[in-house]
CSV table of C-alpha atoms in Angstrom, one decimal:
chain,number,residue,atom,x,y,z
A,1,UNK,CA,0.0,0.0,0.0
A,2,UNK,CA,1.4,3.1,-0.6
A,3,UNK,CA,2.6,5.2,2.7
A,4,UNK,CA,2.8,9.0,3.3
A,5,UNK,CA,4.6,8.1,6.8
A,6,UNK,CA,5.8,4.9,6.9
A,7,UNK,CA,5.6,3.2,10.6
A,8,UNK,CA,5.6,5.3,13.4
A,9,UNK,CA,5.9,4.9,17.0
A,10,UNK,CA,3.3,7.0,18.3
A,11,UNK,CA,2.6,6.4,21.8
A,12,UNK,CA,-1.4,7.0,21.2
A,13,UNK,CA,-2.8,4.5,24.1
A,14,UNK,CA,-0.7,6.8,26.3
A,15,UNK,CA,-2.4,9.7,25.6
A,16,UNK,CA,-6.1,8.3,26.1
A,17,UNK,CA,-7.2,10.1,29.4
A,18,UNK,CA,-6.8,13.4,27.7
A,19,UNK,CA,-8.7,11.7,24.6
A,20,UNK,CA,-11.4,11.1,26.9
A,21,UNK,CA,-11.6,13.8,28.4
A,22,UNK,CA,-12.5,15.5,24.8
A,23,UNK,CA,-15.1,13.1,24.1
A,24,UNK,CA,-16.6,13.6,27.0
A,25,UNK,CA,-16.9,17.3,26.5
A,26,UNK,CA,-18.5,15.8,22.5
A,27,UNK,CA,-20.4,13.2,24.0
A,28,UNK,CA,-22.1,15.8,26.2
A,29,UNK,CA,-22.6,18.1,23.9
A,30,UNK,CA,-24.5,15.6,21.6
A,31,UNK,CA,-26.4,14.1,24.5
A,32,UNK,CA,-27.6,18.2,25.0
A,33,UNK,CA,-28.8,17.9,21.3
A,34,UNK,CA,-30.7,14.7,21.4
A,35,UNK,CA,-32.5,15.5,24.1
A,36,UNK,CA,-33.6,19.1,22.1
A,37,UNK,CA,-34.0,17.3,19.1
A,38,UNK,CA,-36.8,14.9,21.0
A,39,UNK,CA,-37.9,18.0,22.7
A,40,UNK,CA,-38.6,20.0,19.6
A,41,UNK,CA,-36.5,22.6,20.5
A,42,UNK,CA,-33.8,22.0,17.9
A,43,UNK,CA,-33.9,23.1,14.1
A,44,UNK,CA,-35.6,20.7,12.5
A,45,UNK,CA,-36.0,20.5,8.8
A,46,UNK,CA,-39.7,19.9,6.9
A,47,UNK,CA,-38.6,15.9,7.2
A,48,UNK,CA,-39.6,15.9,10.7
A,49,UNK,CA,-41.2,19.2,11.5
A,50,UNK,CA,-43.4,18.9,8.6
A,51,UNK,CA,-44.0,21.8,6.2
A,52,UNK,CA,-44.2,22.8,2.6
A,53,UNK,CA,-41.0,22.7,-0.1
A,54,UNK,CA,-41.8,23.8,-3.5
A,55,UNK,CA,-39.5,23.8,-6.8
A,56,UNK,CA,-39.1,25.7,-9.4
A,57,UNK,CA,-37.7,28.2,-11.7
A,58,UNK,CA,-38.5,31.8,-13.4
A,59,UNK,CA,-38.7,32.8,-16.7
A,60,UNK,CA,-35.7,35.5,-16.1
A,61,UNK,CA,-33.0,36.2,-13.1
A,62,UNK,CA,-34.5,36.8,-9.6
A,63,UNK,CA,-32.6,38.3,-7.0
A,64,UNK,CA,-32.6,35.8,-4.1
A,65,UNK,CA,-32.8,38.4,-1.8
A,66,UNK,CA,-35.8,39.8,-3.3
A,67,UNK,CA,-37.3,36.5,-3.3
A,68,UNK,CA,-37.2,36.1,0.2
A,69,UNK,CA,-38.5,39.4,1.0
A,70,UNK,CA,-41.2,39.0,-1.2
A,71,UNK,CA,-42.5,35.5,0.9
A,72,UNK,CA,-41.1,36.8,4.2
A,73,UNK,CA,-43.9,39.0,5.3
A,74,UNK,CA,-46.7,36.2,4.4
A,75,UNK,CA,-44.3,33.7,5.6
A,76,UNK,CA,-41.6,34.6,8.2
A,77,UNK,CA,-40.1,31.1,8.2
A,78,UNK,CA,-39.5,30.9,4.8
A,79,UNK,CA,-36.2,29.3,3.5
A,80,UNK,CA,-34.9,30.4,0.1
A,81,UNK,CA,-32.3,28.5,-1.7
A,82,UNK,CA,-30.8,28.5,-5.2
A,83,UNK,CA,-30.7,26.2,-7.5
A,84,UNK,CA,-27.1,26.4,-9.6
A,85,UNK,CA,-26.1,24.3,-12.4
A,86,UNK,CA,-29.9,23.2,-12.1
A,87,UNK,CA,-31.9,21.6,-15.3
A,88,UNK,CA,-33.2,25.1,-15.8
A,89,UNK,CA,-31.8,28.3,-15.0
A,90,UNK,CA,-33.2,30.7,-12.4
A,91,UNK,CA,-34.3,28.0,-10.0
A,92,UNK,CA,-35.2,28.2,-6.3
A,93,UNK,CA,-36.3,25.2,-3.8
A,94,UNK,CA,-38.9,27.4,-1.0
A,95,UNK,CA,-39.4,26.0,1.9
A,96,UNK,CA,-42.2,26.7,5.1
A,97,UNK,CA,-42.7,25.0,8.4
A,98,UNK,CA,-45.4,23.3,11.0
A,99,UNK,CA,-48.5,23.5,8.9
A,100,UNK,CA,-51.1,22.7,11.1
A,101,UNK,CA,-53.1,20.1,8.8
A,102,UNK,CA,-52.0,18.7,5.3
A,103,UNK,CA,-55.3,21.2,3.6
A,104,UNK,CA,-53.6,24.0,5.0
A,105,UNK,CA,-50.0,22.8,3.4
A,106,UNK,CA,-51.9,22.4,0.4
A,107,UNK,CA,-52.8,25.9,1.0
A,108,UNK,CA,-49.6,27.3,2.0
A,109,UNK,CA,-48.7,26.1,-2.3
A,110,UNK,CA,-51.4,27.8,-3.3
A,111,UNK,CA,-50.4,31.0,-1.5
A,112,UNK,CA,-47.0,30.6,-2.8
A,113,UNK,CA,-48.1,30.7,-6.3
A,114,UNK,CA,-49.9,33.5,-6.2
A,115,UNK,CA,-47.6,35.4,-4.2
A,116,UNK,CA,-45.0,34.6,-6.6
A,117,UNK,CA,-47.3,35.5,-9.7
A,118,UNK,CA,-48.5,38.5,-7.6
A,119,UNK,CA,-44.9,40.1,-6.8
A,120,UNK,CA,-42.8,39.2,-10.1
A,121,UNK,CA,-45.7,39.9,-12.7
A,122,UNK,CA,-44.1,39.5,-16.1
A,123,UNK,CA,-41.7,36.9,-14.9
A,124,UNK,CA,-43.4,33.7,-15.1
A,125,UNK,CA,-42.4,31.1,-12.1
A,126,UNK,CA,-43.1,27.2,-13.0
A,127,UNK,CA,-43.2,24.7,-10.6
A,128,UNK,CA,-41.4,21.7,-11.3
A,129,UNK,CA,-42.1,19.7,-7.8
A,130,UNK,CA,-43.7,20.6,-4.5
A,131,UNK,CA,-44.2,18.3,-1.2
A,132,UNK,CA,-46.5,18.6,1.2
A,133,UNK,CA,-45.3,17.1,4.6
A,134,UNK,CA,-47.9,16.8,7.5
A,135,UNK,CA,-47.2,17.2,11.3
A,136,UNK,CA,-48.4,13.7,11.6
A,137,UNK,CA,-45.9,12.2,8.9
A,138,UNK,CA,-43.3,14.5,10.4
A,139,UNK,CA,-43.0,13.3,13.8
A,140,UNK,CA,-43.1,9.2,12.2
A,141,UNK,CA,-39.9,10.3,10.4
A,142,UNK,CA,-38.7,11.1,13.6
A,143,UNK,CA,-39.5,8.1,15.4
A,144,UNK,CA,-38.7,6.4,12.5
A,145,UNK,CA,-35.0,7.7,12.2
A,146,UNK,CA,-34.3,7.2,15.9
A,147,UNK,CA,-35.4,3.5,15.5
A,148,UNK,CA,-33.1,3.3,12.3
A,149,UNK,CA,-30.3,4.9,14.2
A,150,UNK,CA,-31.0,2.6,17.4
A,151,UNK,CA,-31.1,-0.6,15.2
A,152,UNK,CA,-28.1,0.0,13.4
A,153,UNK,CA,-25.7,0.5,16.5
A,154,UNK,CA,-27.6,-2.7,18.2
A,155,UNK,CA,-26.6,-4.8,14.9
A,156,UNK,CA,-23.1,-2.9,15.0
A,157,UNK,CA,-22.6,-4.3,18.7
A,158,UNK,CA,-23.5,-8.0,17.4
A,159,UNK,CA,-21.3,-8.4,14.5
A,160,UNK,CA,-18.3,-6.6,15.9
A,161,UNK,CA,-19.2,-9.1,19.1
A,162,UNK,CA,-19.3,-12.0,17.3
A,163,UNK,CA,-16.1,-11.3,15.5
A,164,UNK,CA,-13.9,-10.3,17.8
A,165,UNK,CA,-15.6,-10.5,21.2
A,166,UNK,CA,-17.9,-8.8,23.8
A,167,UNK,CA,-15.6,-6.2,24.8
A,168,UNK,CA,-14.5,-5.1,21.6
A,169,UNK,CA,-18.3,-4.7,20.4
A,170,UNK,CA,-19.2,-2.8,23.2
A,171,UNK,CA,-16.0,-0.7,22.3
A,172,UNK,CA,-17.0,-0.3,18.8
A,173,UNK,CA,-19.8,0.6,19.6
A,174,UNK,CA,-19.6,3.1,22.1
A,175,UNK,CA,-17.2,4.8,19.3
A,176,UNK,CA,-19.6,4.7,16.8
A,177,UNK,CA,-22.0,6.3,19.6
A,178,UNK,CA,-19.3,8.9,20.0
A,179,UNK,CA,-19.1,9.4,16.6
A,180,UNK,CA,-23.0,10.2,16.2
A,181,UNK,CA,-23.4,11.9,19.0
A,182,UNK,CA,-20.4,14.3,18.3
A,183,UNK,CA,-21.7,15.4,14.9
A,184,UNK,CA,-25.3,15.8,16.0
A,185,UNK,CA,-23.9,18.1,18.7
A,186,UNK,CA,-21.5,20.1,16.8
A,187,UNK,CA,-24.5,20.0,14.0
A,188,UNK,CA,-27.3,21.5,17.2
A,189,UNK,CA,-24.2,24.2,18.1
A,190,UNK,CA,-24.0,25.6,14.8
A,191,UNK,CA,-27.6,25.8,14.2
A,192,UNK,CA,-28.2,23.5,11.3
A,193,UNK,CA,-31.1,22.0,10.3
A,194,UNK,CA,-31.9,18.1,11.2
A,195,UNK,CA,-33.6,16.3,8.2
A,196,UNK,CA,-33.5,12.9,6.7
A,197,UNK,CA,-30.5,13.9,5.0
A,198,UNK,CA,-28.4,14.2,7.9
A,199,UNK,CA,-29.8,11.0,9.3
A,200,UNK,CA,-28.4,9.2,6.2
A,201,UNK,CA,-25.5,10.8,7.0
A,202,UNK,CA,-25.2,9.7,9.9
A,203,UNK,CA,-25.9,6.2,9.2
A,204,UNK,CA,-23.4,6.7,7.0
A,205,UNK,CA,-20.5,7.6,8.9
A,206,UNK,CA,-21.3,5.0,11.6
A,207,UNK,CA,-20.4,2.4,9.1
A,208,UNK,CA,-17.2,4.3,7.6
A,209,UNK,CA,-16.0,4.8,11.9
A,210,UNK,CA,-17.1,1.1,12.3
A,211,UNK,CA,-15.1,-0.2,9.0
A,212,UNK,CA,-11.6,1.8,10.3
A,213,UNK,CA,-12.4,0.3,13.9
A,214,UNK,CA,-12.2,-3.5,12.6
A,215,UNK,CA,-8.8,-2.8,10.8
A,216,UNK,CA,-7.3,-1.9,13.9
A,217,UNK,CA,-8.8,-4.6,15.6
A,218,UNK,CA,-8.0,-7.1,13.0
A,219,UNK,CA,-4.0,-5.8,13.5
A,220,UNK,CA,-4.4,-5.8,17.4
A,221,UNK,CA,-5.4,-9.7,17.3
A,222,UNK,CA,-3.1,-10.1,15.0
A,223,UNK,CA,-0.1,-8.4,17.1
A,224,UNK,CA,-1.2,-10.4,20.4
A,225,UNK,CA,-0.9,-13.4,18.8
A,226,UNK,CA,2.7,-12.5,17.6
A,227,UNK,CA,3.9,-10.3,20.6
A,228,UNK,CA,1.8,-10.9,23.3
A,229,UNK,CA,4.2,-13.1,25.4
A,230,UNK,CA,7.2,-11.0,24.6
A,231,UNK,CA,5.9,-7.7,25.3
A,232,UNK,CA,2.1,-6.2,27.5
A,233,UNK,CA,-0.4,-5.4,26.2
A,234,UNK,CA,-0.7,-2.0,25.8
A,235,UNK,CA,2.4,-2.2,23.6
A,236,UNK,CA,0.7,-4.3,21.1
A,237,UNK,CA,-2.0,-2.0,21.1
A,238,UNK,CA,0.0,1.0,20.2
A,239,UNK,CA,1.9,-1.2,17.5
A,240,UNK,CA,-1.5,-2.0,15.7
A,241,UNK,CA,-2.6,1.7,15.5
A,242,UNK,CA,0.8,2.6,14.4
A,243,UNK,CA,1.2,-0.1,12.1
A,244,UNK,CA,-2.6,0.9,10.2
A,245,UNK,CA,-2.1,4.9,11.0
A,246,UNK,CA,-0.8,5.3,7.3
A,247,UNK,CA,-4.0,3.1,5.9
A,248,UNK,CA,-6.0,5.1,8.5
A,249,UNK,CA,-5.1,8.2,6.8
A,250,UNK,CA,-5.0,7.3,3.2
A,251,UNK,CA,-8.6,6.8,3.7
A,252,UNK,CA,-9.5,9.2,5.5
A,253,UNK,CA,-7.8,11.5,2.9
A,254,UNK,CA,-9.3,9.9,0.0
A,255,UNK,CA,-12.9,10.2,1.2
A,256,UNK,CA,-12.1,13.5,2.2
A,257,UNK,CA,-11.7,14.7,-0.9
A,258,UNK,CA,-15.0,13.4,-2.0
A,259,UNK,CA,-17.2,14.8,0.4
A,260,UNK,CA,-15.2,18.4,0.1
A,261,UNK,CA,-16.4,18.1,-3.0
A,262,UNK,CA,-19.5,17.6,-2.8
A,263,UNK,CA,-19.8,20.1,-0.1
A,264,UNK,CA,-18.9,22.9,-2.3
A,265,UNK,CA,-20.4,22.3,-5.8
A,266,UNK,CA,-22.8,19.9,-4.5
A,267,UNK,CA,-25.8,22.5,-4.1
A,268,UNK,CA,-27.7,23.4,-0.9
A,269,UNK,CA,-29.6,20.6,-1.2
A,270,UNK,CA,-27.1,18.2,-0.4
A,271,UNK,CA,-25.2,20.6,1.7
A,272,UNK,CA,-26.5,19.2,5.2
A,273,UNK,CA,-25.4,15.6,4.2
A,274,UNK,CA,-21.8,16.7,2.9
A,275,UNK,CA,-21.5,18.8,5.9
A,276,UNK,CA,-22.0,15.6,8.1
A,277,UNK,CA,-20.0,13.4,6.6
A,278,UNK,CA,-16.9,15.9,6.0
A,279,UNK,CA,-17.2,16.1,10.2
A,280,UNK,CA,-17.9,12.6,10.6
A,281,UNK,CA,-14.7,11.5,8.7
A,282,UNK,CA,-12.9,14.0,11.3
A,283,UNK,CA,-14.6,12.3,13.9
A,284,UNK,CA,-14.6,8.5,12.9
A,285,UNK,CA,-10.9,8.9,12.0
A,286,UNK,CA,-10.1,10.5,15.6
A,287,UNK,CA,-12.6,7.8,17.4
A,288,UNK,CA,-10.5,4.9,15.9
A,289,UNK,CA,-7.3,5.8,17.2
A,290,UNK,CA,-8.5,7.6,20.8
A,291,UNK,CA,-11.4,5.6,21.2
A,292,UNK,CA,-12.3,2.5,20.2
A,293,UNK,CA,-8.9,1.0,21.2
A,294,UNK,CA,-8.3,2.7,24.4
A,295,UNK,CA,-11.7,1.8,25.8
A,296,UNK,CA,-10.2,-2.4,25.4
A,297,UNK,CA,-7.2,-1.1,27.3
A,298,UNK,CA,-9.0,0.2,30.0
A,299,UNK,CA,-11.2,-3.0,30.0
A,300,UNK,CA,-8.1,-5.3,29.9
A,301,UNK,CA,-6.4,-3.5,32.4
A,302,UNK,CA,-9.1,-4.6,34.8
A,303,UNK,CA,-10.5,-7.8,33.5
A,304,UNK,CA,-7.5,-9.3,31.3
A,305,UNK,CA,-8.6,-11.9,29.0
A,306,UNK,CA,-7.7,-13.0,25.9
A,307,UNK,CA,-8.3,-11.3,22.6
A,308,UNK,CA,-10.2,-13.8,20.1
């Protein structure tokens, strides 16, 4: 494979009570935004808060500032976003929240239209999609996600269980936790919208952390089996993260790249998902070296056992 650093000898285990300490402080903050996000009290996109989102495009070049202030007064929550590079030019995606029942979502289109006909007369706007989303459907989504979410880290736990051993599936998972948790608080801090979007995300990025986790751990079993009666085991440990730091990074480079991408020319759109995951490569690729091995440390260290 190639290297950027070759082998180091990075004493990473040895530095794990400052590690925790961080994730502690990102743990916290992510249990804070759960518990707003089931509360309501967190931004929450039309995916779980329901509301209205209608596409289209004018007939000539709107200023999106004037677009917004046009629906603002009728609609104060009103989210404007442009469409670049979009099938047809000139196009916007308008969004509003919490209608009360689906009629008056309907409604809220209606209004839309007119508003929009009303305020740019001469400058046709065509709708190419709208949604309606009710309360009702809003708040399944929700339980929904957090099922899909809970599920996911449950089978995460099993596999990495059955592979390895308890321990190390309780590890991985409580990394992949970590890794959740983190970006949902940082997401809460910053202010930016929860949808289904960044739930994808998120179940993306738990399998990407989980995927970086069993390379060390198939290099840890690996060095016990080779070094274990000549040296402890923490040494073994910090040998096996060293030893996959350079494939750690290479990935984490690689996908990097990708999401950057997407991040910047991928529209607004997608700008929540490529948000999460450029954060949860940060994350995942920080959890697997401070976290995920680290927690077996601390477990060996007070129930030693054997690694499978």
């Amino acid at each position: 494979m190639f290297s950027l650093i070759g082998v180091p000898n990075i004493d990473f285990i040895g530095k794990r009570k400052i590690a925790f300490g961080f994730s502690s402080v990102l743990v916290l903050l992510g249990l804070t935004a759960f518990l707003m996000i089931s509360l309501g009290k967190a931004p929450m996109g039309i995916d779980f808060a329901g509301g209205v989102m209608v596409q289209g495009h004018f007939a000539q070049p709107v200023n999106i500032a004037d677009l917004r202030g046009a629906l603002i007064v009728t609609f104060p929550d009103a989210i404007v976003n442009e469409m670049t590079d979009f099938t047809h030019p000139n196009a916007f995606i308008i969004k509003t929240k919490r209608p009360e029942t689906e009629s008056e979502g309907k409604e809220r289109v209606k209004v839309i239209g007119d508003l929009l006909a009303t305020k740019f007369a001469g400058n046709q706007f065509t709708t190419d999609s709208e949604h309606i989303i009710g309360p009702a459907v809003g708040e399944t989504l929700r339980r929904d996600a957090r099922w899909a979410v809970l599920l996911s880290l449950i089978g995460i736990l099993i596999y990495i269980a059955f592979r390895f051993d308890f321990r190390a599936g309780v590890a991985a998972t409580v990394a992949t936790f970590h890794d959740v948790l983190a970006v949902l608080g940082i997401f809460w801090l910053i202010g930016v919208e929860f949808d289904l979007l960044v739930v994808t995300a998120l179940l993306t990025l738990a399998g990407y952390s989980l995927t970086d986790t069993v390379v060390v751990y198939d290099r840890i079993r690996e060095n016990l089996k080779k070094y274990r009666s000549k040296a402890e085991f923490v040494p073994s440990v910090n040998r096996s993260i060293n030893e996959t730091l350079s494939r750690t990074i290479n990935t984490a480079m690689t996908v990097m790249i990708v999401v950057l991408i997407l991040f910047l020319f991928g529209g607004p759109v997608l700008r929540s998902f490529s948000l999460a995951m450029v954060m949860g490569v940060i994350v995942g690729t920080y959890s697997s070296i401070f976290v995920a091995s680290p927690i077996v440390v601390e477990w060996e260290a007070r129930r030693p056992r054997r690694f499978k």
